[in-house]
mmCIF file with all atom_site columns, C-alpha atoms in Angstrom:
data_model
loop_
_atom_site.group_PDB
_atom_site.id
_atom_site.type_symbol
_atom_site.label_atom_id
_atom_site.label_alt_id
_atom_site.label_comp_id
_atom_site.label_asym_id
_atom_site.label_entity_id
_atom_site.label_seq_id
_atom_site.pdbx_PDB_ins_code
_atom_site.Cartn_x
_atom_site.Cartn_y
_atom_site.Cartn_z
_atom_site.occupancy
_atom_site.B_iso_or_equiv
_atom_site.pdbx_formal_charge
_atom_site.auth_seq_id
_atom_site.auth_comp_id
_atom_site.auth_asym_id
_atom_site.auth_atom_id
_atom_site.pdbx_PDB_model_num
ATOM 1   C CA . MET A 1 1   ? -2.251  14.505  10.562  1.00 50.00 ? 53  MET A CA 1
ATOM 2   C CA . PRO A 1 2   ? 1.169   16.169  10.027  1.00 61.00 ? 54  PRO A CA 1
ATOM 3   C CA . ASP A 1 3   ? 2.133   15.744  13.686  1.00 76.00 ? 55  ASP A CA 1
ATOM 4   C CA . ASP A 1 4   ? 1.105   12.076  13.621  1.00 91.00 ? 56  ASP A CA 1
ATOM 5   C CA . VAL A 1 5   ? 3.010   11.461  10.397  1.00 91.00 ? 57  VAL A CA 1
ATOM 6   C CA . THR A 1 6   ? 6.063   13.266  11.722  1.00 94.00 ? 58  THR A CA 1
ATOM 7   C CA . ARG A 1 7   ? 5.939   11.118  14.856  1.00 94.00 ? 59  ARG A CA 1
ATOM 8   C CA . LEU A 1 8   ? 5.538   7.926   12.810  1.00 94.00 ? 60  LEU A CA 1
ATOM 9   C CA . LEU A 1 9   ? 8.520   8.778   10.623  1.00 96.00 ? 61  LEU A CA 1
ATOM 10  C CA . ARG A 1 10  ? 10.708  9.545   13.627  1.00 95.00 ? 62  ARG A CA 1
ATOM 11  C CA . GLU A 1 11  ? 9.606   6.414   15.488  1.00 95.00 ? 63  GLU A CA 1
ATOM 12  C CA . ALA A 1 12  ? 10.538  4.393   12.398  1.00 95.00 ? 64  ALA A CA 1
ATOM 13  C CA . GLY A 1 13  ? 14.002  5.953   12.437  1.00 96.00 ? 65  GLY A CA 1
ATOM 14  C CA . LEU A 1 14  ? 13.399  8.007   9.303   1.00 96.00 ? 66  LEU A CA 1
ATOM 15  C CA . ARG A 1 15  ? 14.144  11.671  8.800   1.00 96.00 ? 67  ARG A CA 1
ATOM 16  C CA . VAL A 1 16  ? 11.116  13.845  8.261   1.00 96.00 ? 68  VAL A CA 1
ATOM 17  C CA . THR A 1 17  ? 11.424  15.186  4.715   1.00 96.00 ? 69  THR A CA 1
ATOM 18  C CA . GLN A 1 18  ? 8.931   16.955  2.491   1.00 95.00 ? 70  GLN A CA 1
ATOM 19  C CA . PRO A 1 19  ? 9.045   14.216  -0.173  1.00 97.00 ? 71  PRO A CA 1
ATOM 20  C CA . ARG A 1 20  ? 8.228   11.532  2.443   1.00 97.00 ? 72  ARG A CA 1
ATOM 21  C CA . LEU A 1 21  ? 5.383   13.637  3.803   1.00 96.00 ? 73  LEU A CA 1
ATOM 22  C CA . SER A 1 22  ? 4.120   14.190  0.259   1.00 96.00 ? 74  SER A CA 1
ATOM 23  C CA . VAL A 1 23  ? 4.246   10.483  -0.588  1.00 97.00 ? 75  VAL A CA 1
ATOM 24  C CA . LEU A 1 24  ? 2.320   9.599   2.566   1.00 97.00 ? 76  LEU A CA 1
ATOM 25  C CA . ALA A 1 25  ? -0.250  12.312  1.822   1.00 96.00 ? 77  ALA A CA 1
ATOM 26  C CA . ALA A 1 26  ? -0.617  11.023  -1.750  1.00 97.00 ? 78  ALA A CA 1
ATOM 27  C CA . LEU A 1 27  ? -1.292  7.514   -0.447  1.00 97.00 ? 79  LEU A CA 1
ATOM 28  C CA . ASP A 1 28  ? -3.945  8.888   1.913   1.00 95.00 ? 80  ASP A CA 1
ATOM 29  C CA . VAL A 1 29  ? -5.766  10.345  -1.081  1.00 96.00 ? 81  VAL A CA 1
ATOM 30  C CA . HIS A 1 30  ? -5.001  7.454   -3.476  1.00 96.00 ? 82  HIS A CA 1
ATOM 31  C CA . PRO A 1 31  ? -5.088  4.119   -1.631  1.00 94.00 ? 83  PRO A CA 1
ATOM 32  C CA . HIS A 1 32  ? -3.698  1.231   -3.703  1.00 95.00 ? 84  HIS A CA 1
ATOM 33  C CA . ALA A 1 33  ? -1.828  3.688   -5.926  1.00 97.00 ? 85  ALA A CA 1
ATOM 34  C CA . ASP A 1 34  ? 0.784   2.578   -8.388  1.00 96.00 ? 86  ASP A CA 1
ATOM 35  C CA . THR A 1 35  ? 4.079   4.432   -8.568  1.00 97.00 ? 87  THR A CA 1
ATOM 36  C CA . SER A 1 36  ? 2.966   6.647   -11.461 1.00 97.00 ? 88  SER A CA 1
ATOM 37  C CA . THR A 1 37  ? -0.087  7.828   -9.523  1.00 97.00 ? 89  THR A CA 1
ATOM 38  C CA . VAL A 1 38  ? 2.068   8.629   -6.493  1.00 98.00 ? 90  VAL A CA 1
ATOM 39  C CA . ILE A 1 39  ? 4.586   10.500  -8.653  1.00 98.00 ? 91  ILE A CA 1
ATOM 40  C CA . ASP A 1 40  ? 1.817   12.537  -10.321 1.00 98.00 ? 92  ASP A CA 1
ATOM 41  C CA . ALA A 1 41  ? 0.222   13.409  -6.957  1.00 97.00 ? 93  ALA A CA 1
ATOM 42  C CA . VAL A 1 42  ? 3.535   14.422  -5.376  1.00 98.00 ? 94  VAL A CA 1
ATOM 43  C CA . ARG A 1 43  ? 4.634   16.442  -8.394  1.00 97.00 ? 95  ARG A CA 1
ATOM 44  C CA . ALA A 1 44  ? 1.293   18.269  -8.521  1.00 96.00 ? 96  ALA A CA 1
ATOM 45  C CA . GLU A 1 45  ? 2.282   19.812  -5.191  1.00 92.00 ? 97  GLU A CA 1
ATOM 46  C CA . SER A 1 46  ? 6.064   19.850  -5.664  1.00 93.00 ? 98  SER A CA 1
ATOM 47  C CA . PRO A 1 47  ? 7.047   19.801  -9.363  1.00 95.00 ? 99  PRO A CA 1
ATOM 48  C CA . ASP A 1 48  ? 10.760  19.647  -8.565  1.00 95.00 ? 100 ASP A CA 1
ATOM 49  C CA . VAL A 1 49  ? 10.572  16.231  -6.834  1.00 96.00 ? 101 VAL A CA 1
ATOM 50  C CA . SER A 1 50  ? 12.224  13.644  -9.067  1.00 97.00 ? 102 SER A CA 1
ATOM 51  C CA . HIS A 1 51  ? 10.867  10.245  -9.993  1.00 96.00 ? 103 HIS A CA 1
ATOM 52  C CA . GLN A 1 52  ? 13.836  8.650   -8.224  1.00 97.00 ? 104 GLN A CA 1
ATOM 53  C CA . THR A 1 53  ? 13.060  10.531  -5.010  1.00 98.00 ? 105 THR A CA 1
ATOM 54  C CA . VAL A 1 54  ? 9.517   9.134   -5.011  1.00 98.00 ? 106 VAL A CA 1
ATOM 55  C CA . TYR A 1 55  ? 10.844  5.618   -5.678  1.00 98.00 ? 107 TYR A CA 1
ATOM 56  C CA . ASP A 1 56  ? 13.341  6.037   -2.833  1.00 98.00 ? 108 ASP A CA 1
ATOM 57  C CA . CYS A 1 57  ? 10.618  7.312   -0.489  1.00 98.00 ? 109 CYS A CA 1
ATOM 58  C CA . LEU A 1 58  ? 8.312   4.403   -1.320  1.00 98.00 ? 110 LEU A CA 1
ATOM 59  C CA . SER A 1 59  ? 11.151  1.969   -0.705  1.00 98.00 ? 111 SER A CA 1
ATOM 60  C CA . ALA A 1 60  ? 12.155  3.532   2.617   1.00 98.00 ? 112 ALA A CA 1
ATOM 61  C CA . LEU A 1 61  ? 8.560   3.812   3.822   1.00 98.00 ? 113 LEU A CA 1
ATOM 62  C CA . THR A 1 62  ? 7.858   0.188   2.857   1.00 97.00 ? 114 THR A CA 1
ATOM 63  C CA . THR A 1 63  ? 11.021  -1.069  4.554   1.00 97.00 ? 115 THR A CA 1
ATOM 64  C CA . ALA A 1 64  ? 10.125  0.920   7.678   1.00 97.00 ? 116 ALA A CA 1
ATOM 65  C CA . GLY A 1 65  ? 6.660   -0.658  7.725   1.00 95.00 ? 117 GLY A CA 1
ATOM 66  C CA . LEU A 1 66  ? 4.799   2.619   7.222   1.00 97.00 ? 118 LEU A CA 1
ATOM 67  C CA . VAL A 1 67  ? 3.529   1.621   3.783   1.00 97.00 ? 119 VAL A CA 1
ATOM 68  C CA . ARG A 1 68  ? 2.447   -1.749  2.455   1.00 95.00 ? 120 ARG A CA 1
ATOM 69  C CA . ARG A 1 69  ? 3.426   -2.847  -1.048  1.00 96.00 ? 121 ARG A CA 1
ATOM 70  C CA . ILE A 1 70  ? 1.070   -5.217  -2.816  1.00 93.00 ? 122 ILE A CA 1
ATOM 71  C CA . GLN A 1 71  ? 1.518   -6.673  -6.272  1.00 91.00 ? 123 GLN A CA 1
ATOM 72  C CA . PRO A 1 72  ? -1.344  -8.761  -7.616  1.00 88.00 ? 124 PRO A CA 1
ATOM 73  C CA . SER A 1 73  ? -0.212  -11.202 -10.287 1.00 87.00 ? 125 SER A CA 1
ATOM 74  C CA . GLY A 1 74  ? 0.112   -9.502  -13.661 1.00 87.00 ? 126 GLY A CA 1
ATOM 75  C CA . HIS A 1 75  ? -0.250  -5.983  -12.241 1.00 89.00 ? 127 HIS A CA 1
ATOM 76  C CA . ALA A 1 76  ? 2.120   -3.198  -11.247 1.00 92.00 ? 128 ALA A CA 1
ATOM 77  C CA . ALA A 1 77  ? 3.040   -2.836  -7.598  1.00 95.00 ? 129 ALA A CA 1
ATOM 78  C CA . ARG A 1 78  ? 0.586   -0.795  -5.565  1.00 96.00 ? 130 ARG A CA 1
ATOM 79  C CA . TYR A 1 79  ? 1.073   0.966   -2.241  1.00 98.00 ? 131 TYR A CA 1
ATOM 80  C CA . GLU A 1 80  ? -1.248  1.601   0.666   1.00 97.00 ? 132 GLU A CA 1
ATOM 81  C CA . ARG A 1 81  ? -1.157  3.156   4.134   1.00 96.00 ? 133 ARG A CA 1
ATOM 82  C CA . ARG A 1 82  ? -3.447  0.571   5.732   1.00 94.00 ? 134 ARG A CA 1
ATOM 83  C CA . ILE A 1 83  ? -0.803  -1.462  7.534   1.00 91.00 ? 135 ILE A CA 1
ATOM 84  C CA . ASP A 1 84  ? -2.207  -2.049  10.992  1.00 84.00 ? 136 ASP A CA 1
ATOM 85  C CA . ASP A 1 85  ? -4.262  -5.154  10.282  1.00 83.00 ? 137 ASP A CA 1
ATOM 86  C CA . ASN A 1 86  ? -4.285  -8.344  8.273   1.00 76.00 ? 138 ASN A CA 1
ATOM 87  C CA . HIS A 1 87  ? -6.665  -7.506  5.450   1.00 84.00 ? 139 HIS A CA 1
ATOM 88  C CA . HIS A 1 88  ? -6.941  -8.742  1.906   1.00 86.00 ? 140 HIS A CA 1
ATOM 89  C CA . HIS A 1 89  ? -7.783  -7.323  -1.512  1.00 90.00 ? 141 HIS A CA 1
ATOM 90  C CA . VAL A 1 90  ? -10.226 -7.810  -4.347  1.00 92.00 ? 142 VAL A CA 1
ATOM 91  C CA . VAL A 1 91  ? -8.894  -7.045  -7.837  1.00 93.00 ? 143 VAL A CA 1
ATOM 92  C CA . CYS A 1 92  ? -10.888 -6.424  -11.010 1.00 93.00 ? 144 CYS A CA 1
ATOM 93  C CA . ARG A 1 93  ? -9.656  -8.646  -13.833 1.00 91.00 ? 145 ARG A CA 1
ATOM 94  C CA . SER A 1 94  ? -10.775 -6.057  -16.373 1.00 90.00 ? 146 SER A CA 1
ATOM 95  C CA . CYS A 1 95  ? -9.583  -2.619  -15.165 1.00 91.00 ? 147 CYS A CA 1
ATOM 96  C CA . GLY A 1 96  ? -7.279  -3.560  -12.273 1.00 90.00 ? 148 GLY A CA 1
ATOM 97  C CA . ALA A 1 97  ? -9.239  -1.661  -9.605  1.00 92.00 ? 149 ALA A CA 1
ATOM 98  C CA . ILE A 1 98  ? -8.352  -2.798  -6.088  1.00 93.00 ? 150 ILE A CA 1
ATOM 99  C CA . ALA A 1 99  ? -10.399 -2.628  -2.902  1.00 93.00 ? 151 ALA A CA 1
ATOM 100 C CA . ASP A 1 100 ? -9.744  -3.739  0.674   1.00 91.00 ? 152 ASP A CA 1
ATOM 101 C CA . VAL A 1 101 ? -11.474 -6.811  2.071   1.00 88.00 ? 153 VAL A CA 1
ATOM 102 C CA . ASP A 1 102 ? -11.474 -7.412  5.821   1.00 83.00 ? 154 ASP A CA 1
ATOM 103 C CA . CYS A 1 103 ? -10.815 -10.908 7.120   1.00 76.00 ? 155 CYS A CA 1
ATOM 104 C CA . ALA A 1 104 ? -14.044 -12.860 7.096   1.00 66.00 ? 156 ALA A CA 1
ATOM 105 C CA . VAL A 1 105 ? -14.079 -14.233 10.656  1.00 60.00 ? 157 VAL A CA 1
ATOM 106 C CA . GLY A 1 106 ? -12.064 -13.751 13.862  1.00 57.00 ? 158 GLY A CA 1
ATOM 107 C CA . ASP A 1 107 ? -8.900  -11.761 14.444  1.00 58.00 ? 159 ASP A CA 1
ATOM 108 C CA . ALA A 1 108 ? -6.775  -13.259 11.688  1.00 57.00 ? 160 ALA A CA 1
ATOM 109 C CA . PRO A 1 109 ? -8.161  -16.648 10.613  1.00 59.00 ? 161 PRO A CA 1
ATOM 110 C CA . CYS A 1 110 ? -5.996  -16.775 7.508   1.00 64.00 ? 162 CYS A CA 1
ATOM 111 C CA . LEU A 1 111 ? -2.901  -16.935 9.700   1.00 63.00 ? 163 LEU A CA 1
ATOM 112 C CA . THR A 1 112 ? -3.884  -20.446 10.764  1.00 70.00 ? 164 THR A CA 1
ATOM 113 C CA . ALA A 1 113 ? -2.721  -22.520 7.825   1.00 74.00 ? 165 ALA A CA 1
ATOM 114 C CA . SER A 1 114 ? -3.954  -26.062 7.370   1.00 75.00 ? 166 SER A CA 1
ATOM 115 C CA . ASP A 1 115 ? -0.259  -27.088 7.286   1.00 82.00 ? 167 ASP A CA 1
ATOM 116 C CA . ASP A 1 116 ? 2.393   -24.515 8.205   1.00 79.00 ? 168 ASP A CA 1
ATOM 117 C CA . HIS A 1 117 ? 5.292   -26.809 7.205   1.00 86.00 ? 169 HIS A CA 1
ATOM 118 C CA . GLY A 1 118 ? 7.183   -25.588 10.286  1.00 88.00 ? 170 GLY A CA 1
ATOM 119 C CA . PHE A 1 119 ? 6.989   -21.916 9.312   1.00 85.00 ? 171 PHE A CA 1
ATOM 120 C CA . THR A 1 120 ? 6.143   -19.217 11.829  1.00 84.00 ? 172 THR A CA 1
ATOM 121 C CA . ILE A 1 121 ? 3.414   -17.422 9.882   1.00 77.00 ? 173 ILE A CA 1
ATOM 122 C CA . ASP A 1 122 ? 2.989   -13.695 10.542  1.00 76.00 ? 174 ASP A CA 1
ATOM 123 C CA . GLU A 1 123 ? 1.049   -12.563 7.477   1.00 74.00 ? 175 GLU A CA 1
ATOM 124 C CA . ALA A 1 124 ? -1.356  -13.990 4.937   1.00 74.00 ? 176 ALA A CA 1
ATOM 125 C CA . GLU A 1 125 ? -1.968  -12.468 1.541   1.00 78.00 ? 177 GLU A CA 1
ATOM 126 C CA . VAL A 1 126 ? -5.273  -13.378 -0.013  1.00 81.00 ? 178 VAL A CA 1
ATOM 127 C CA . VAL A 1 127 ? -6.334  -11.861 -3.315  1.00 86.00 ? 179 VAL A CA 1
ATOM 128 C CA . TYR A 1 128 ? -9.876  -12.207 -4.551  1.00 87.00 ? 180 TYR A CA 1
ATOM 129 C CA . TRP A 1 129 ? -10.321 -11.803 -8.298  1.00 91.00 ? 181 TRP A CA 1
ATOM 130 C CA . GLY A 1 130 ? -13.450 -10.747 -10.129 1.00 93.00 ? 182 GLY A CA 1
ATOM 131 C CA . THR A 1 131 ? -15.107 -7.929  -12.048 1.00 94.00 ? 183 THR A CA 1
ATOM 132 C CA . CYS A 1 132 ? -15.792 -4.551  -10.451 1.00 93.00 ? 184 CYS A CA 1
ATOM 133 C CA . PRO A 1 133 ? -19.284 -3.022  -10.713 1.00 93.00 ? 185 PRO A CA 1
ATOM 134 C CA . ALA A 1 134 ? -18.218 -0.449  -13.327 1.00 92.00 ? 186 ALA A CA 1
ATOM 135 C CA . CYS A 1 135 ? -16.740 -3.106  -15.615 1.00 93.00 ? 187 CYS A CA 1
ATOM 136 C CA . ALA A 1 136 ? -19.692 -5.447  -15.053 1.00 90.00 ? 188 ALA A CA 1
ATOM 137 C CA . VAL A 1 137 ? -22.066 -2.702  -16.268 1.00 86.00 ? 189 VAL A CA 1
ATOM 138 C CA . GLY A 1 138 ? -19.873 -2.099  -19.318 1.00 74.00 ? 190 GLY A CA 1
ATOM 139 C CA . ALA A 1 139 ? -19.851 -5.819  -20.164 1.00 66.00 ? 191 ALA A CA 1
ATOM 140 C CA . ALA A 1 140 ? -23.622 -6.145  -19.941 1.00 59.00 ? 192 ALA A CA 1
#
């Protein structure tokens, strides 16, 4: 993985730095992580990395298209490495857990809007809301 990540950073025009590598590694272990989770994971390996450095890394990686930022309504921003497809998310209304949901049919059916209003659509963001299995058991 390190060689692939190094190549991806360079291809995106970013310098290869330990904090960026650490943030990407944290997101591999914690998909859909909020900033606090990323900070905790990075600082577990490198205690001297500042909060601001992690924020800056997340921003640069998102801008470069190496990380996807999602922010379901009413929840903190989350980050993920799965960027190479048009997938969606399911969010638990109770605990905020998030999971990936592949498009239901075809390559990217959600990119065909019933009325595009003249827009050139290149991404669709669908969020399914519900209750995760752990919360459903607790509510029963």
